[in-house]
XYZ file of N, CA and C in Angstrom:
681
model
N 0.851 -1.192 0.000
C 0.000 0.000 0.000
C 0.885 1.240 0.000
N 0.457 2.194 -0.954
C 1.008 3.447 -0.925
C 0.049 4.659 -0.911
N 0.400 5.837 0.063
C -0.845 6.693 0.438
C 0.354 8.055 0.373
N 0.100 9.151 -0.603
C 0.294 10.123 -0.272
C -0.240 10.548 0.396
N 0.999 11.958 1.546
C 0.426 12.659 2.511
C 1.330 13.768 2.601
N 0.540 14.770 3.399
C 1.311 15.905 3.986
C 1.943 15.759 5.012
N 2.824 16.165 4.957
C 3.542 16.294 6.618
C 4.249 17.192 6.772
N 3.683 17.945 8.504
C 4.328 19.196 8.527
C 4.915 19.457 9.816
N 6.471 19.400 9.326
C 7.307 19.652 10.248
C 7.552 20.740 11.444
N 8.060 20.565 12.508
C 7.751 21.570 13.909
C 8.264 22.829 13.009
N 9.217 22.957 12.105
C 9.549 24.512 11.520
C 8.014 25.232 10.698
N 7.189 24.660 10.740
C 5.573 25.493 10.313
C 6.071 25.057 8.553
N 6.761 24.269 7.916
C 6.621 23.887 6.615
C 6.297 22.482 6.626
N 5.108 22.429 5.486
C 4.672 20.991 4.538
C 5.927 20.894 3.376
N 5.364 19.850 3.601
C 6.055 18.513 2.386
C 5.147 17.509 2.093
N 5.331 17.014 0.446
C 4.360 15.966 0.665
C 5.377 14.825 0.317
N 4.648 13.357 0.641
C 5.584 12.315 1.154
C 4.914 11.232 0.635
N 5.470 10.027 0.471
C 4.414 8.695 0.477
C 4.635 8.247 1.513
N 3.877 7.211 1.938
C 3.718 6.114 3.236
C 3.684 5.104 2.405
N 4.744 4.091 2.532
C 4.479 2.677 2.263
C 4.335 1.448 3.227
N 3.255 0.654 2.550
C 3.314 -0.652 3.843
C 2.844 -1.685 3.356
N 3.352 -3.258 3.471
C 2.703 -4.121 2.987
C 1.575 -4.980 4.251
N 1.651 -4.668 5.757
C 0.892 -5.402 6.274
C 0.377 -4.168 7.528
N -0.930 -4.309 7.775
C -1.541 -3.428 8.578
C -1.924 -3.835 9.717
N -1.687 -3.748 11.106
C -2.373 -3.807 12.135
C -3.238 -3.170 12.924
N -4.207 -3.523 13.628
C -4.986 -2.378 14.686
C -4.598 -3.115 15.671
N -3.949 -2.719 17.000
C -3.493 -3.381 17.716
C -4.802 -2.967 19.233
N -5.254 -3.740 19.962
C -5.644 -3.386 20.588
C -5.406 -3.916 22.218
N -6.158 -3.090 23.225
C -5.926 -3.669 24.614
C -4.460 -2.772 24.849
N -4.093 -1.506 24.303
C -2.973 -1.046 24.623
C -2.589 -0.511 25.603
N -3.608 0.251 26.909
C -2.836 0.637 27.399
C -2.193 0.277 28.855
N -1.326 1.382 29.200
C -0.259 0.911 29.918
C -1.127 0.952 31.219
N -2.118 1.220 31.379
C -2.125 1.138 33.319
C -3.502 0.039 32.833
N -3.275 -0.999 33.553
C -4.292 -1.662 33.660
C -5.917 -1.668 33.923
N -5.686 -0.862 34.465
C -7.479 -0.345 34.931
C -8.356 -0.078 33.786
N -7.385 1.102 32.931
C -7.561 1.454 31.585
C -7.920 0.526 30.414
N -7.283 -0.699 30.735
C -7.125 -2.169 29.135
C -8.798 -2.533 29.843
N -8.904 -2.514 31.469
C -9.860 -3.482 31.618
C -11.271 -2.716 31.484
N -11.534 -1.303 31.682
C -12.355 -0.327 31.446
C -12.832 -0.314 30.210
N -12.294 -0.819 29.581
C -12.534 -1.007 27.431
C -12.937 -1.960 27.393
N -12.589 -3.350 28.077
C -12.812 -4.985 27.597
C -14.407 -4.666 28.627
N -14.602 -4.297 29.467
C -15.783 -3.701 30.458
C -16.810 -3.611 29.066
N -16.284 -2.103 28.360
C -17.266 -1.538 27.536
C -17.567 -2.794 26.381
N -16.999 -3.180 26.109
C -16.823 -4.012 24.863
C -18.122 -5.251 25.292
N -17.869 -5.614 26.710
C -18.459 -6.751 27.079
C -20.072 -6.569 26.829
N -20.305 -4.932 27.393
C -21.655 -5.023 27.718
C -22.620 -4.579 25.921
N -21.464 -5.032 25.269
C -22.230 -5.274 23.587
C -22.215 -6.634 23.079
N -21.524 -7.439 24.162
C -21.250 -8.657 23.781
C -20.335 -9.465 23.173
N -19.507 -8.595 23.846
C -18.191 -8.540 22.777
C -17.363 -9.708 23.606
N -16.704 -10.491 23.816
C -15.497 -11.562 24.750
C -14.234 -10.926 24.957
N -14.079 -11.285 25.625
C -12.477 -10.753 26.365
C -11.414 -11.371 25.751
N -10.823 -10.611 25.296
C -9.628 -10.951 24.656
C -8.681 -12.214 25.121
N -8.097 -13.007 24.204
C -7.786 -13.989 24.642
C -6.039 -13.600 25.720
N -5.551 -12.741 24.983
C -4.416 -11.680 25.774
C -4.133 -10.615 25.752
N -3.507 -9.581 26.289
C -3.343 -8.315 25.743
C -2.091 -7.845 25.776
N -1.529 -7.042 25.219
C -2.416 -6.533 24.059
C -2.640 -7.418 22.393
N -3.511 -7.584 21.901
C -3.665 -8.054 20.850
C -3.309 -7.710 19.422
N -3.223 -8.141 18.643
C -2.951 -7.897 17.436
C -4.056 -8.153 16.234
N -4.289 -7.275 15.704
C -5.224 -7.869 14.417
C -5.038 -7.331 13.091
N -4.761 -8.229 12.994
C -4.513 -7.704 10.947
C -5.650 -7.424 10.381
N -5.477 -6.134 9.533
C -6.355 -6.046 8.389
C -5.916 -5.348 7.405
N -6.604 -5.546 5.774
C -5.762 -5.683 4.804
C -5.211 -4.357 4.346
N -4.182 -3.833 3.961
C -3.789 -2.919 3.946
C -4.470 -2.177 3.022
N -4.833 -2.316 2.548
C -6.138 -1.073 1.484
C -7.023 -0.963 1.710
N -7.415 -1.219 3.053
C -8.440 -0.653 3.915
C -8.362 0.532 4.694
N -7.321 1.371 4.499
C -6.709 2.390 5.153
C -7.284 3.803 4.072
N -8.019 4.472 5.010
C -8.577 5.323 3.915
C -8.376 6.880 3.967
N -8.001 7.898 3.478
C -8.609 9.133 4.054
C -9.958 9.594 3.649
N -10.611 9.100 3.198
C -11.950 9.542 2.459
C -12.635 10.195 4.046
N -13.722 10.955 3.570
C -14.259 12.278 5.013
C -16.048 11.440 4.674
N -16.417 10.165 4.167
C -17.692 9.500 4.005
C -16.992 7.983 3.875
N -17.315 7.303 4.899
C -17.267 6.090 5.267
C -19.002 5.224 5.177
N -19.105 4.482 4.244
C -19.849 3.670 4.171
C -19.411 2.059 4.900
N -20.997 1.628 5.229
C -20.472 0.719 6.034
C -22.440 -0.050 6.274
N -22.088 -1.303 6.112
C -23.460 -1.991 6.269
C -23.925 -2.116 7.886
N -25.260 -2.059 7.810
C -25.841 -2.418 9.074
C -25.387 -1.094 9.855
N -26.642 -0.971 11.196
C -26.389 0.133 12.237
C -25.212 0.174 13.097
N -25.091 -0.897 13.638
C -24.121 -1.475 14.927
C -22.502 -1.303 14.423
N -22.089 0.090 13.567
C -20.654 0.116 13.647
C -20.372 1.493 14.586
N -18.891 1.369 14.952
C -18.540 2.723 15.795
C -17.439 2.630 15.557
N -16.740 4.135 15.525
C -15.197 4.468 15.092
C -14.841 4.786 16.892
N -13.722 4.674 16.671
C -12.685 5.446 18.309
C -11.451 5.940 17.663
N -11.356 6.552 18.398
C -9.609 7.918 18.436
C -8.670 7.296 18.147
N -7.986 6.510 17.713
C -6.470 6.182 17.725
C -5.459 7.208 16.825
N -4.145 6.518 16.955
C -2.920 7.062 16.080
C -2.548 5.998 15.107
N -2.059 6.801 14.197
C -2.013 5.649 12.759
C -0.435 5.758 12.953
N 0.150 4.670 12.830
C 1.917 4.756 12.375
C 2.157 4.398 11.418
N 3.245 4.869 10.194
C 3.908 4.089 9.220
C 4.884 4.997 8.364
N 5.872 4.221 7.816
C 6.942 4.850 7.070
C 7.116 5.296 5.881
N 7.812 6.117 5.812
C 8.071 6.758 4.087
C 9.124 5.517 3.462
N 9.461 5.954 2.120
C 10.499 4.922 1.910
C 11.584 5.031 2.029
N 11.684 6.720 2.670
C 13.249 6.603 3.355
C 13.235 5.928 5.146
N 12.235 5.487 5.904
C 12.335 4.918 6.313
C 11.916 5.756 7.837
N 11.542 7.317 7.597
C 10.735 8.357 8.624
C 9.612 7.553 9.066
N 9.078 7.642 10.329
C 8.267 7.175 10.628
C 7.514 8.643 11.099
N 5.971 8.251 10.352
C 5.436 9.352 10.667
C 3.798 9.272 11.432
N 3.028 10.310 11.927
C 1.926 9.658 12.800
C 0.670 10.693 12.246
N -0.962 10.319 12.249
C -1.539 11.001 12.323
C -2.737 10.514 13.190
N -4.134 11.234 13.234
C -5.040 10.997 14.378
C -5.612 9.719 13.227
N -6.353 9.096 13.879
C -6.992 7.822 12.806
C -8.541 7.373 13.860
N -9.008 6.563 12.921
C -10.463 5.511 13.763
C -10.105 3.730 13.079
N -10.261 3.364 13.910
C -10.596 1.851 13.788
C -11.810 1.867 13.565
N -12.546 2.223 12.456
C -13.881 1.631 12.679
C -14.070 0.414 12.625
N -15.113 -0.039 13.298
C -15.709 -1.356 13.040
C -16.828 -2.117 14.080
N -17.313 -3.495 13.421
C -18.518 -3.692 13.152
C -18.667 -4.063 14.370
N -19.380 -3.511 15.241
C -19.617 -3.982 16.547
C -20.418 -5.507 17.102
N -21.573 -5.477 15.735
C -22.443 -6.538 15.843
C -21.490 -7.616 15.209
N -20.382 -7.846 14.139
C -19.925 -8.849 13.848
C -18.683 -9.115 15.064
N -18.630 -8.023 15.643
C -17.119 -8.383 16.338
C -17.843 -9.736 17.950
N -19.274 -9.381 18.222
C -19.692 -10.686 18.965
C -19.183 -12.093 18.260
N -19.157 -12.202 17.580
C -19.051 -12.951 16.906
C -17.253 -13.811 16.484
N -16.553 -12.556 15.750
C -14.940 -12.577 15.897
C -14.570 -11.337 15.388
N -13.299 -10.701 16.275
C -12.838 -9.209 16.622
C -12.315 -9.532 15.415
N -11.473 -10.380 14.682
C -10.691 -10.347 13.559
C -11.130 -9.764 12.214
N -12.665 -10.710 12.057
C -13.653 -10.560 10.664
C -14.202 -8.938 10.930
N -14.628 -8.489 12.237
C -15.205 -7.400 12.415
C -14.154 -6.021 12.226
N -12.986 -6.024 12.679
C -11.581 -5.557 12.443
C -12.025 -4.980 10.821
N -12.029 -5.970 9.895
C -11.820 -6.316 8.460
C -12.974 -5.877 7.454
N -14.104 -5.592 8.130
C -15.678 -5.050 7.664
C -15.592 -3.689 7.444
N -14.944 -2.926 8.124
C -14.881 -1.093 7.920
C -13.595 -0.916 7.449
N -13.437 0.096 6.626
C -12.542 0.606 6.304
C -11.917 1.587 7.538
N -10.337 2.144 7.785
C -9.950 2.395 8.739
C -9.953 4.121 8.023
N -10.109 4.907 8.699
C -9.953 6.480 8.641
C -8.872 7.168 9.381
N -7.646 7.548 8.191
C -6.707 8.479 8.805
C -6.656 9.735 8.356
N -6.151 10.352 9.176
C -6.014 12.256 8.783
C -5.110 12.189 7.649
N -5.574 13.507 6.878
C -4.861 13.893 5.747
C -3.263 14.162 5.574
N -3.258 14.975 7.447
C -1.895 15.705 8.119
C -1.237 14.443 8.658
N 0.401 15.124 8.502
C 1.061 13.546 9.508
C 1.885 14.554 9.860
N 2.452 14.306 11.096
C 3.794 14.615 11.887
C 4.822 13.391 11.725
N 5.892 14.153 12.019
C 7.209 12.752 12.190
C 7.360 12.622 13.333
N 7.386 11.204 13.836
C 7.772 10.866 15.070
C 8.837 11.261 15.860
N 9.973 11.348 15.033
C 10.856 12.107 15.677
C 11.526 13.575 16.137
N 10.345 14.267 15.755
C 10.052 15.429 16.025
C 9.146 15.753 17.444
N 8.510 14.841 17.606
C 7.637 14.842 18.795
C 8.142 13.655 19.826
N 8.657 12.719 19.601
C 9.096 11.753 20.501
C 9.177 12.226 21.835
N 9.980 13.073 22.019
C 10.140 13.762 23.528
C 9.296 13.385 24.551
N 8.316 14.312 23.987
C 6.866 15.140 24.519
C 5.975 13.881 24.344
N 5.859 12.862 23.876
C 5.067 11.823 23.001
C 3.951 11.446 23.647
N 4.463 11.556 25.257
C 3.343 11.123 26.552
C 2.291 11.943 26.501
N 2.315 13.332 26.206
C 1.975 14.541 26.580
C 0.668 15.094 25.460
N 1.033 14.178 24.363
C 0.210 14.216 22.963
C -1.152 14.129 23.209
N -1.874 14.718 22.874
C -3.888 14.805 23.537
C -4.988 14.597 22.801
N -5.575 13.275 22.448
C -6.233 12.317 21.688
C -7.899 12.503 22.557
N -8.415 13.322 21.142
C -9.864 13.379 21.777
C -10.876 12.605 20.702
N -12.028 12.440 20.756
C -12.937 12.366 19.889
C -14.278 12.742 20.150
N -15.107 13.174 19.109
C -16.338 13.125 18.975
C -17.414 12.398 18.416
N -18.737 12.645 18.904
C -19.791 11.544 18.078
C -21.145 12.583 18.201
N -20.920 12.632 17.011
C -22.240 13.449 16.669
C -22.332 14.333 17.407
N -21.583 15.408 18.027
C -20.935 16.527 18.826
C -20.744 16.698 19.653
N -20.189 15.355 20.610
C -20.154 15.266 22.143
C -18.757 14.828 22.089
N -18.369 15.478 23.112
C -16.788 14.647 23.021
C -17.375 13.341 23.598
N -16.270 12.270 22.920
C -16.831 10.731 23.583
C -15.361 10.379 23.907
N -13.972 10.653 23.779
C -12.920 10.197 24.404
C -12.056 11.211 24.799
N -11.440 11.514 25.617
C -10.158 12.182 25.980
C -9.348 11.189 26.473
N -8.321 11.690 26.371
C -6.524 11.236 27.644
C -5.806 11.464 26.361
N -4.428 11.735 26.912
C -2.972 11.759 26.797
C -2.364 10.358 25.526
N -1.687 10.252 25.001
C -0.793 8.910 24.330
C -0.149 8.229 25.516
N 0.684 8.998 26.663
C 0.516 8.402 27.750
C 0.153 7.575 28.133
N -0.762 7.501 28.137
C -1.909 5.971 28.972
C -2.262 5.221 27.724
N -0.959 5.027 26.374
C -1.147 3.767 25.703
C 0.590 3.443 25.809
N 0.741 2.230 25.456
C 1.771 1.608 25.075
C 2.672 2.766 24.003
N 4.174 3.023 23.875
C 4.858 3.567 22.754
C 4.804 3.239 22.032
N 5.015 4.046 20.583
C 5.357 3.392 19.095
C 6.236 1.830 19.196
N 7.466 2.191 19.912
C 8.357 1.210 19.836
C 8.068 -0.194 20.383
N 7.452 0.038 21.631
C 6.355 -1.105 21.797
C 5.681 -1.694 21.054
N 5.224 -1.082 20.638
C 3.681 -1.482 19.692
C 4.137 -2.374 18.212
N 5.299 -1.697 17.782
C 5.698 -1.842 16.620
C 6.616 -3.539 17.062
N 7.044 -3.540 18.322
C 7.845 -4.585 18.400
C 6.755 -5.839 18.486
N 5.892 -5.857 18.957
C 4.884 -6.395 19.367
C 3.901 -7.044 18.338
N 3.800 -5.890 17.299
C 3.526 -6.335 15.904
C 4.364 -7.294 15.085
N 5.934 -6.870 15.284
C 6.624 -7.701 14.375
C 6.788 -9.210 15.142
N 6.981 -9.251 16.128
C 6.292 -11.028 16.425
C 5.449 -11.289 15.833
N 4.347 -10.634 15.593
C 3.191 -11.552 15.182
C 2.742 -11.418 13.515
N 3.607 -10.697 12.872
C 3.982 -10.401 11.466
C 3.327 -10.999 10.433
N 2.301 -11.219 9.505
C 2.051 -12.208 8.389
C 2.950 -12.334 7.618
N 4.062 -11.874 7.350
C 4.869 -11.446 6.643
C 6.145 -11.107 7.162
N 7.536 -11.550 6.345
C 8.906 -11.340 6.945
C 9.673 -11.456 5.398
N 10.124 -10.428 4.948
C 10.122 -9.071 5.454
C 8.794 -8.248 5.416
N 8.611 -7.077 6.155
C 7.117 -6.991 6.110
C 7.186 -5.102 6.709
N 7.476 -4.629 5.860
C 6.733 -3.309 6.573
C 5.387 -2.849 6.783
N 5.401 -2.250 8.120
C 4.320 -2.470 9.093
C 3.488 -0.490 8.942
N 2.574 -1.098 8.964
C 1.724 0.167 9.711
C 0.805 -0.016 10.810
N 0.109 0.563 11.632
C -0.284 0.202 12.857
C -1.286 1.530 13.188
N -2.256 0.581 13.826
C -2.878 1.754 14.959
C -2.754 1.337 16.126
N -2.937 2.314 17.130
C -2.479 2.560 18.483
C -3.111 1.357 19.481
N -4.240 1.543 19.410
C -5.284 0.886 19.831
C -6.075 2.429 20.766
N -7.098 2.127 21.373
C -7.437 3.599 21.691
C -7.889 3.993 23.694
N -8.404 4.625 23.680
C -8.811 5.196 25.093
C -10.590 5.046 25.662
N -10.272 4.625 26.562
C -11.767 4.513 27.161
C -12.556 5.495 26.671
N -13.881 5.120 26.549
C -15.076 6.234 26.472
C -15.702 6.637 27.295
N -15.905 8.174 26.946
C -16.837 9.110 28.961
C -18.041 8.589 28.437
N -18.769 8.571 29.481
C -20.145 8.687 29.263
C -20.802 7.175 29.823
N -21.762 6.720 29.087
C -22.227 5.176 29.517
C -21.699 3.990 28.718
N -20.697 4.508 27.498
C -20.151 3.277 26.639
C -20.552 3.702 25.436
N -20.594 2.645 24.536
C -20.029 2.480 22.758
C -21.210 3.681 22.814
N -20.919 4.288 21.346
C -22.740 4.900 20.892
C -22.035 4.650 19.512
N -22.980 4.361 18.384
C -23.054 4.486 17.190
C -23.853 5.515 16.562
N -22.624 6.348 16.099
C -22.901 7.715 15.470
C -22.719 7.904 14.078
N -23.198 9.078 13.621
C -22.825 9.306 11.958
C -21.876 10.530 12.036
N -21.678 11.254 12.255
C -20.645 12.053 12.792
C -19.327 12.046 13.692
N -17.911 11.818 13.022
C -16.690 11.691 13.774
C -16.208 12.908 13.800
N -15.391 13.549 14.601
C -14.087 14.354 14.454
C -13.309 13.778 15.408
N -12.116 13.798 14.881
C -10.527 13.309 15.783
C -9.838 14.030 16.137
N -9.103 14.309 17.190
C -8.198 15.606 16.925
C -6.839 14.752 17.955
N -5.624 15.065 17.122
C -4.335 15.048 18.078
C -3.831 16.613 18.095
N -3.618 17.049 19.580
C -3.031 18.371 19.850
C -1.865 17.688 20.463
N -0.900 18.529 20.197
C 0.604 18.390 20.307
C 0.751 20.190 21.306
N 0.332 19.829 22.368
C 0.619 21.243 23.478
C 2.047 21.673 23.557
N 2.555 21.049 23.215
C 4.265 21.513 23.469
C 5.044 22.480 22.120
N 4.342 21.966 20.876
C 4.659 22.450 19.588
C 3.476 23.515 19.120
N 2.081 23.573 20.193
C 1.187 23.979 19.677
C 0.411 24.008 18.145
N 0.420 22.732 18.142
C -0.117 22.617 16.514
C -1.099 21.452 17.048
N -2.194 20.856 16.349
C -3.451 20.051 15.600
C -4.085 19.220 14.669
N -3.965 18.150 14.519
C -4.395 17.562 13.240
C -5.874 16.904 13.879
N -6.791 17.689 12.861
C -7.840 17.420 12.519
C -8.169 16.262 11.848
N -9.545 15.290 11.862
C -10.051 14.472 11.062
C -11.584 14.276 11.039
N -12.444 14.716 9.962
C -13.691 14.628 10.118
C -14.342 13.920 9.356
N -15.238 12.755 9.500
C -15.727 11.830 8.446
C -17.376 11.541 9.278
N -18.185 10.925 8.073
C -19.382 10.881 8.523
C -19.709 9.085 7.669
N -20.532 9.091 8.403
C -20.955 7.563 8.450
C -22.529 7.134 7.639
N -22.688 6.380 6.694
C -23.372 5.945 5.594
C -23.711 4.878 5.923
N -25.177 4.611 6.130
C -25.265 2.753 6.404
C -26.381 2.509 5.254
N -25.581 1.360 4.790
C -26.317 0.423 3.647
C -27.057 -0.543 4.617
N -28.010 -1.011 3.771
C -29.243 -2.043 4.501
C -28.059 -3.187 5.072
N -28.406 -3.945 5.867
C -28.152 -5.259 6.165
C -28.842 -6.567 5.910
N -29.003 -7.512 4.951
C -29.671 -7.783 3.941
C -29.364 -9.135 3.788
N -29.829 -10.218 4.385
C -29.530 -12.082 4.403
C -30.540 -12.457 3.141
């Protein structure tokens, strides 16, 4: 998979870049304080969802499922996007990040997180930062979302696992060797009473230290569900 993008460096200049990758993960169950992994498998449960067999998990899905499109179609009511960070490299080998959603199928994931993973297409921002421009500060990075105009997630990157983690974690479980990787974060609990399925997303990563924003806004299309 190859995805042009912008990316704009802490000096206030764009460039545009490709991202290449041959295998995609959404990694989930990421984060680092426990309360947090079990507060999600909580939410997940009371849709019927099973508890992961370990965490954090890994799930492949196919790499041209990675979209920026701002209209996500998607069958049946029962899908919902969440906040994550998208990772992956140029072909000089920059690793770069933007805000992203895992969407997916809530009603198939009762069923298996893998196939349901694999039903929505994934939504990343247009904007990317380089990782190594922000690494520092990386904890400090501020991952919100909305649903249909409520914020539905806040916290920090902090309270997930690091790139370097994540990425190591992936390459154990690799479909592929040699295999460049792209990845999402996995994401952050939701305020409120749990999942909601909305037609309206916005994402936002604020970077408080560099004072800059990447935006992502997409809206949600449901086709019949139809045996």
């Amino acid at each position: 998979m190859r995805m042009e993008v912008s990316v704009l460096g802490k000096d206030g200049v764009f460039s545009r870049t490709a991202l290449e990758w041959d295998a995609c993960v959404a990694a989930g169950y990421t984060g680092r304080d426990q309360a947090g992994v079990l507060a999600h498998v909580e939410e997940l449960r009371k849709i019927g969802v099973p508890a992961p067999e370990k965490v954090p998990s890994m799930y492949w899905v196919e790499p041209d499922r990675v979209s920026q499109a701002d209209v996500l179609w998607v069958v049946g009511e029962s899908t919902s996007g969440e906040a994550e960070v998208f990772l992956a490299r140029t072909a000089g080998g920059d690793l770069c990040v933007s805000v992203a959603s895992d969407h997916t199928d809530r009603a198939l994931e009762t069923v298996s997180v893998a196939k349901a993973k694999q039903a929505c297409s994934k939504i990343v921002g247009a904007l990317f930062w380089k990782v190594d421009e922000v690494r520092d500060h990386w904890d400090s990075i501020e991952l919100r979302s909305w649903v249909d105009g409520k914020l539905y997630q806040e916290g920090t990157l902090g309270r997930m696992l690091p790139p370097e983690k994540l990425f190591e974690l992936a390459r154990e479980d690799a479909p592929c060797v040699p295999c460049r990787l792209s990845l999402f974060s996995g994401t952050l609990p939701v305020l409120g009473d749990g999942i909601v399925f909305g037609k309206q997303y916005v994402l936002s990563l604020k970077d408080p230290v560099l004072g800059r924003e990447i935006r992502c806004m997409y809206s949600v299309r449901v086709l019949p569900d139809r045996n």
